[in-house]
Coordinates of C-alpha atoms and ligand atoms in Angstrom, one line a residue:
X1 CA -104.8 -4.7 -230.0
X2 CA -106.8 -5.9 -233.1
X3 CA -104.5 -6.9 -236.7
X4 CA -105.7 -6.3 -239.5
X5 CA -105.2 -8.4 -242.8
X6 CA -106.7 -6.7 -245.6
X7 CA -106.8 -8.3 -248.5
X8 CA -107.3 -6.0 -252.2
X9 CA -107.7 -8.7 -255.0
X10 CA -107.8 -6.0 -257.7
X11 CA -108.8 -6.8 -260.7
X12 CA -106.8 -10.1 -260.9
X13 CA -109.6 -13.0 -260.8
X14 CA -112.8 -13.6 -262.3
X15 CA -116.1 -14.8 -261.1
X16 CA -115.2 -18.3 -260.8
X17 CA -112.1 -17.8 -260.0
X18 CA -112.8 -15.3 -257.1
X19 CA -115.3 -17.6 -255.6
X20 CA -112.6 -20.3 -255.7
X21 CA -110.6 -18.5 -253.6
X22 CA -113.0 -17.6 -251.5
X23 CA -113.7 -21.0 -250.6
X24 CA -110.6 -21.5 -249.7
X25 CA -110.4 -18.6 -247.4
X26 CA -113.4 -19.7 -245.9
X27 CA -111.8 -23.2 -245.1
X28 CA -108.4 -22.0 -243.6
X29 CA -109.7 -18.7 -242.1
X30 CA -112.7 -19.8 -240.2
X31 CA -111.7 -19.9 -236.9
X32 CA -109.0 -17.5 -236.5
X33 CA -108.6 -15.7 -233.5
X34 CA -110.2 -13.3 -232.2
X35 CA -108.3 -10.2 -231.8
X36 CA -107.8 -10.7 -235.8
X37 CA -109.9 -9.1 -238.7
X38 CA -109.8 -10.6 -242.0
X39 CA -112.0 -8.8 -244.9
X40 CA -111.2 -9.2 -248.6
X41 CA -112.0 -6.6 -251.1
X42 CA -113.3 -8.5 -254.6
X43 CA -114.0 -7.3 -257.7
X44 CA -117.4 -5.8 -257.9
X45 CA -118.8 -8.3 -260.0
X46 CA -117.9 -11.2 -258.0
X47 CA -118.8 -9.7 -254.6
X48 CA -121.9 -10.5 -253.4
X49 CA -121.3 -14.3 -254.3
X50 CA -117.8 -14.0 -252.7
X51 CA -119.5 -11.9 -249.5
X52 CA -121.6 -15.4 -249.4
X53 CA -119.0 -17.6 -248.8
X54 CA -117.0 -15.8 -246.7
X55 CA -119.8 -14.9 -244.6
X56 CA -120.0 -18.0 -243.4
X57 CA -116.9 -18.3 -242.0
X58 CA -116.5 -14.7 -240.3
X59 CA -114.3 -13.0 -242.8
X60 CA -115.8 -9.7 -243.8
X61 CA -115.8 -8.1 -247.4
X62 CA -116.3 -5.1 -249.0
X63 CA -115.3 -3.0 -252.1
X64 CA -112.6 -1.7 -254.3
X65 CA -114.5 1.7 -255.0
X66 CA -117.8 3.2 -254.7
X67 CA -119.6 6.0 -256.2
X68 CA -121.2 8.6 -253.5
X69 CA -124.4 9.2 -255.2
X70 CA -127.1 6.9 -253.7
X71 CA -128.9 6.2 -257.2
X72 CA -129.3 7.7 -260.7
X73 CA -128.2 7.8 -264.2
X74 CA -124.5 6.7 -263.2
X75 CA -123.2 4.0 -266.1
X76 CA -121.1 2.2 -264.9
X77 CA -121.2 3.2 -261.0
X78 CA -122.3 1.2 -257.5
X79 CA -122.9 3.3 -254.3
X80 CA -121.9 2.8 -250.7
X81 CA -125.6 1.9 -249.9
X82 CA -125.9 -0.5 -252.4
X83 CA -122.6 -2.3 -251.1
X84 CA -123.8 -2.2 -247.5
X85 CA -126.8 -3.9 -248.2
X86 CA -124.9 -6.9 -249.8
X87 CA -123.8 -7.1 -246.3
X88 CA -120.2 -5.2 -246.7
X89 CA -118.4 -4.2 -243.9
X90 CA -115.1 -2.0 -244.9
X91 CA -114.7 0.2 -248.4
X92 CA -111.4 0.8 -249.6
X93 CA -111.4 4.9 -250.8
X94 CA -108.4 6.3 -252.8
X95 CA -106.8 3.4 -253.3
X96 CA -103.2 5.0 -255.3
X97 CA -104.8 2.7 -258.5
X98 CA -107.7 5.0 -258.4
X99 CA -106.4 8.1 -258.0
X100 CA -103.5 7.6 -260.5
X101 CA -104.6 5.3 -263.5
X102 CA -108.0 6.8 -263.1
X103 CA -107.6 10.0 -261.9
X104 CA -109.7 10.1 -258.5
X105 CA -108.9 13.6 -257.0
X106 CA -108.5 14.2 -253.3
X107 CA -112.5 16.2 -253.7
X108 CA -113.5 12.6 -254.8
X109 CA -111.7 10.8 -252.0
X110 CA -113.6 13.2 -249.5
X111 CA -117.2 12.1 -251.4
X112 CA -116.7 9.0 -251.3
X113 CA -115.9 8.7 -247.5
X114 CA -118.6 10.7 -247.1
X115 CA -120.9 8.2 -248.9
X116 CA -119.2 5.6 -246.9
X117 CA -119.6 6.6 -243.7
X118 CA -123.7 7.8 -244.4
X119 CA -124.6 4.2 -245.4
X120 CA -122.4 2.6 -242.5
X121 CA -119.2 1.7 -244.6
X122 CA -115.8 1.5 -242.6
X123 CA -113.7 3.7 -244.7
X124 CA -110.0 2.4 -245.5
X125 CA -108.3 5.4 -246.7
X126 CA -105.3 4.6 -249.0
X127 CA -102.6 7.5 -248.8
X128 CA -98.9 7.1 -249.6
X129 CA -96.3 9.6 -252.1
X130 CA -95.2 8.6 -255.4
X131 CA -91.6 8.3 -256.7
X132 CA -90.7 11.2 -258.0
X133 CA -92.6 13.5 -254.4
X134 CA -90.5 11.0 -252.2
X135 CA -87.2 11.9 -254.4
X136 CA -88.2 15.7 -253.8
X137 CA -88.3 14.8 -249.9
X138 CA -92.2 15.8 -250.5
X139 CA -93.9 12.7 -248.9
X140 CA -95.3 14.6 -245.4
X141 CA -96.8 17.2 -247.0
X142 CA -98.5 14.9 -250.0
X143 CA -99.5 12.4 -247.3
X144 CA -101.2 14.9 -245.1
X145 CA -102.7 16.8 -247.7
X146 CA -104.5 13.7 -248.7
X147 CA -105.8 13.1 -245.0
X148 CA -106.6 16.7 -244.4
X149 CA -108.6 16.9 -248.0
X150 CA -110.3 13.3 -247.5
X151 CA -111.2 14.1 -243.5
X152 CA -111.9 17.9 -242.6
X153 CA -115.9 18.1 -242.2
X154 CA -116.6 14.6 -241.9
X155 CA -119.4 13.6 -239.7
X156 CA -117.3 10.6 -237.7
X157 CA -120.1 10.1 -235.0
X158 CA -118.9 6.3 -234.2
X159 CA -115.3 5.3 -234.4
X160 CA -114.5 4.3 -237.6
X161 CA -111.7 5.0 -239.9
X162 CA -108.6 3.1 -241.0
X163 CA -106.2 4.5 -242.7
X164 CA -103.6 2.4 -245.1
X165 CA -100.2 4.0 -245.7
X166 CA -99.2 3.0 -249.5
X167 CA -96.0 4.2 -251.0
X168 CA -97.0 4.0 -254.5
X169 CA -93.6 3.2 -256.0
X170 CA -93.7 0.0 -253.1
X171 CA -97.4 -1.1 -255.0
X172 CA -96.9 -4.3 -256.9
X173 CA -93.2 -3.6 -257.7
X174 CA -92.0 -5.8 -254.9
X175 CA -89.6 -3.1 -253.7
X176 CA -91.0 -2.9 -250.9
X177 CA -90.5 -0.1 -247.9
X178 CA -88.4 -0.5 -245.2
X179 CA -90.2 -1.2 -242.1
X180 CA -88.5 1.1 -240.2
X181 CA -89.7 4.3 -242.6
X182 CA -93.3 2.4 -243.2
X183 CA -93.4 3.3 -239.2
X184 CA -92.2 6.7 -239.4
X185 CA -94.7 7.4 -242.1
X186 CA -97.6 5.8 -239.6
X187 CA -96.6 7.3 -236.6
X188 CA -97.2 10.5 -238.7
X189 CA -100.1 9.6 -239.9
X190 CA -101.7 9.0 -236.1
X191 CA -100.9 11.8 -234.9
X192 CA -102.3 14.1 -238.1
X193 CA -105.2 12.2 -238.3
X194 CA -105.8 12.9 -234.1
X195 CA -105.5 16.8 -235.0
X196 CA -108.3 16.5 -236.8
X197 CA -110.8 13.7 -235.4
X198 CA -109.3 13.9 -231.7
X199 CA -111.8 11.4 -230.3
X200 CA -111.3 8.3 -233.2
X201 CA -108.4 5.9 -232.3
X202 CA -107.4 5.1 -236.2
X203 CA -105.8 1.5 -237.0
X204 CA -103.0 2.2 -239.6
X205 CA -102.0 -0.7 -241.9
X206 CA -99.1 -0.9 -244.3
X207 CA -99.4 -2.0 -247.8
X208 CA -97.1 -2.3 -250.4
X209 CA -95.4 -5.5 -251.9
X210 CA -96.2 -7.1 -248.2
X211 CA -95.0 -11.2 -248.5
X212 CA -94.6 -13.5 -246.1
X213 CA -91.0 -13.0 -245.3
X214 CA -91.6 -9.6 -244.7
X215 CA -94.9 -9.5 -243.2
X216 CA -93.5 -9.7 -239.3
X217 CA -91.3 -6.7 -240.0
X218 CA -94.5 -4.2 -240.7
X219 CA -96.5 -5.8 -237.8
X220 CA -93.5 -5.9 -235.2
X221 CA -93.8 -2.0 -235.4
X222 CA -95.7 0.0 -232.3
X223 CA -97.8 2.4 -235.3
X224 CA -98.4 -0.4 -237.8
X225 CA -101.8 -2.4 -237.2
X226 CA -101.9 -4.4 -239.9
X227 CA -101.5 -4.9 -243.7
X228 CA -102.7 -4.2 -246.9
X229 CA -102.0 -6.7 -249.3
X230 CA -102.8 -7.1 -253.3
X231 CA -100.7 -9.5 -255.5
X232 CA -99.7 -11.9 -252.4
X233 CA -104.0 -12.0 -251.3
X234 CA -105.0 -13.1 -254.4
X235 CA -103.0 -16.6 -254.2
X236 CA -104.0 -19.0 -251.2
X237 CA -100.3 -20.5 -250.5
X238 CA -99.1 -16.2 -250.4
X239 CA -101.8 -15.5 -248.5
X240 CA -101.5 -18.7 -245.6
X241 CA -97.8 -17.8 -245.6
X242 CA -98.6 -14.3 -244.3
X243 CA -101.5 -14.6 -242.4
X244 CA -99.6 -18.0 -240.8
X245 CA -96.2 -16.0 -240.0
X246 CA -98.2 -13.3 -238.2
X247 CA -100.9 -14.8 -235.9
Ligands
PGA301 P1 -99.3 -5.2 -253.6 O1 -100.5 -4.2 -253.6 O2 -99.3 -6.0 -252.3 O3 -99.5 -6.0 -254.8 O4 -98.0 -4.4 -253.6 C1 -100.9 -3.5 -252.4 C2 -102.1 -2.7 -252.6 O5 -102.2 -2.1 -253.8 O6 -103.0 -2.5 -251.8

């Protein structure tokens, strides 16, 4: 069985910074083993250089966002096929940043893993409830709307999907969700997202204030393949502390 540490850096570092820490990925991360998948998710502007560096020592990369128009008059945009030619590998979509500071509707989601999977992206679909649907006991039915809006007439022809369950209210508020409901929620998850792509096996991953002393938690669970990670990525001591108290 594969883990997966994914690694969102937001929009916390810039160039130089980003391609600091990239280096220092590269020199811890280079020879890890193999049943583990490392990929980073860099700012836009910082990942090709990034995708460079980390090339180099087998970590993969890949974006925040992507637009699902190939090219045009888009200010401001990047497409899927413009972000697998720099060599990426995995695209986060829907990420709960993007669909609630910016206002990315479940329609967009499905467009964009559309885009994704037509230019040979790995999608990582982000889903998880707010505060206020969890207090209304609303999570299920918000979480599988999302999966059923973002993957009903999909053309998966190879298996690939992952699928990140992210409480919102747990997203850089370092209240973090108990493992225990983090595996409820992905056991869910597994088996809605078999009713409707019966032949994919999905990988899901927890994210949500994930740090080094609670990293084994998520990972000792049978549904949860790996994590998610922003703040605790985008520091190398955070990020050796989780990665080392996994593997
Ligand atoms: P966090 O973010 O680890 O900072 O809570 C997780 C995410 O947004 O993917």
């Amino acid at each position: 069985m594969k883990k997966y540490f994914f690694a969102n850096w937001k929009m916390y570092l810039d160039f130089n910074e980003s391609l600091a820490l990239a280096q220092s990925y590269a020199e811890n991360f280079f020879d890890l083993p193999e049943d583990v998948v490392m990929s980073v998710f860099p700012s836009s502007l910082s990942l090709a250089a990034v995708g460079d560096t980390l090339a180099q020592a087998g970590v993969s990369y890949g974006p925040q966002n992507l637009y699902w128009v190939e090219k045009g008059g888009y200010t401001g945009e990047v497409s899927a096929n413009m972000y697998k030619a720099v060599g990426c590998e995995y695209t986060l979509v829907g990420h709960s940043e993007r669909r609630h500071l910016f206002g990315e509707t479940n329609d967009d989601v499905k467009n964009k893993i559309t885009a994704a999977l037509a230019a040979g992206l790995t999608p990582v679909l982000c889903v998880g409830e707010t505060q206020a649907q969890r207090e209304k006991g609303d999570q299920d039915l918000v979480v599988k709307e999302q999966l059923d809006q973002a993957l009903k007439d999909q053309n998966f022809s190879e298996n690939k999907l992952i699928v990140a369950y992210e409480p919102v209210w747990a997203i850089g508020t370092g209240e973090n969700c108990s493992a225990v409901s983090a595996e409820h929620m992905a056991e869910k998850i597994k088996t809605w997202v078999k009713e409707l792509l019966p032949n994919l096996d999905t990988p899901v991953l927890y994210g949500g204030s994930v740090r080094a002393e609670n990293v084994s938690e998520y990972l000792k669970q049978n549904n949860i393949a790996g994590v998610l990670v922003g703040g605790a990525s985008a520091k190398i001591t955070d990020w050796q502390g989780i990665v080392k108290n996994s593997v």
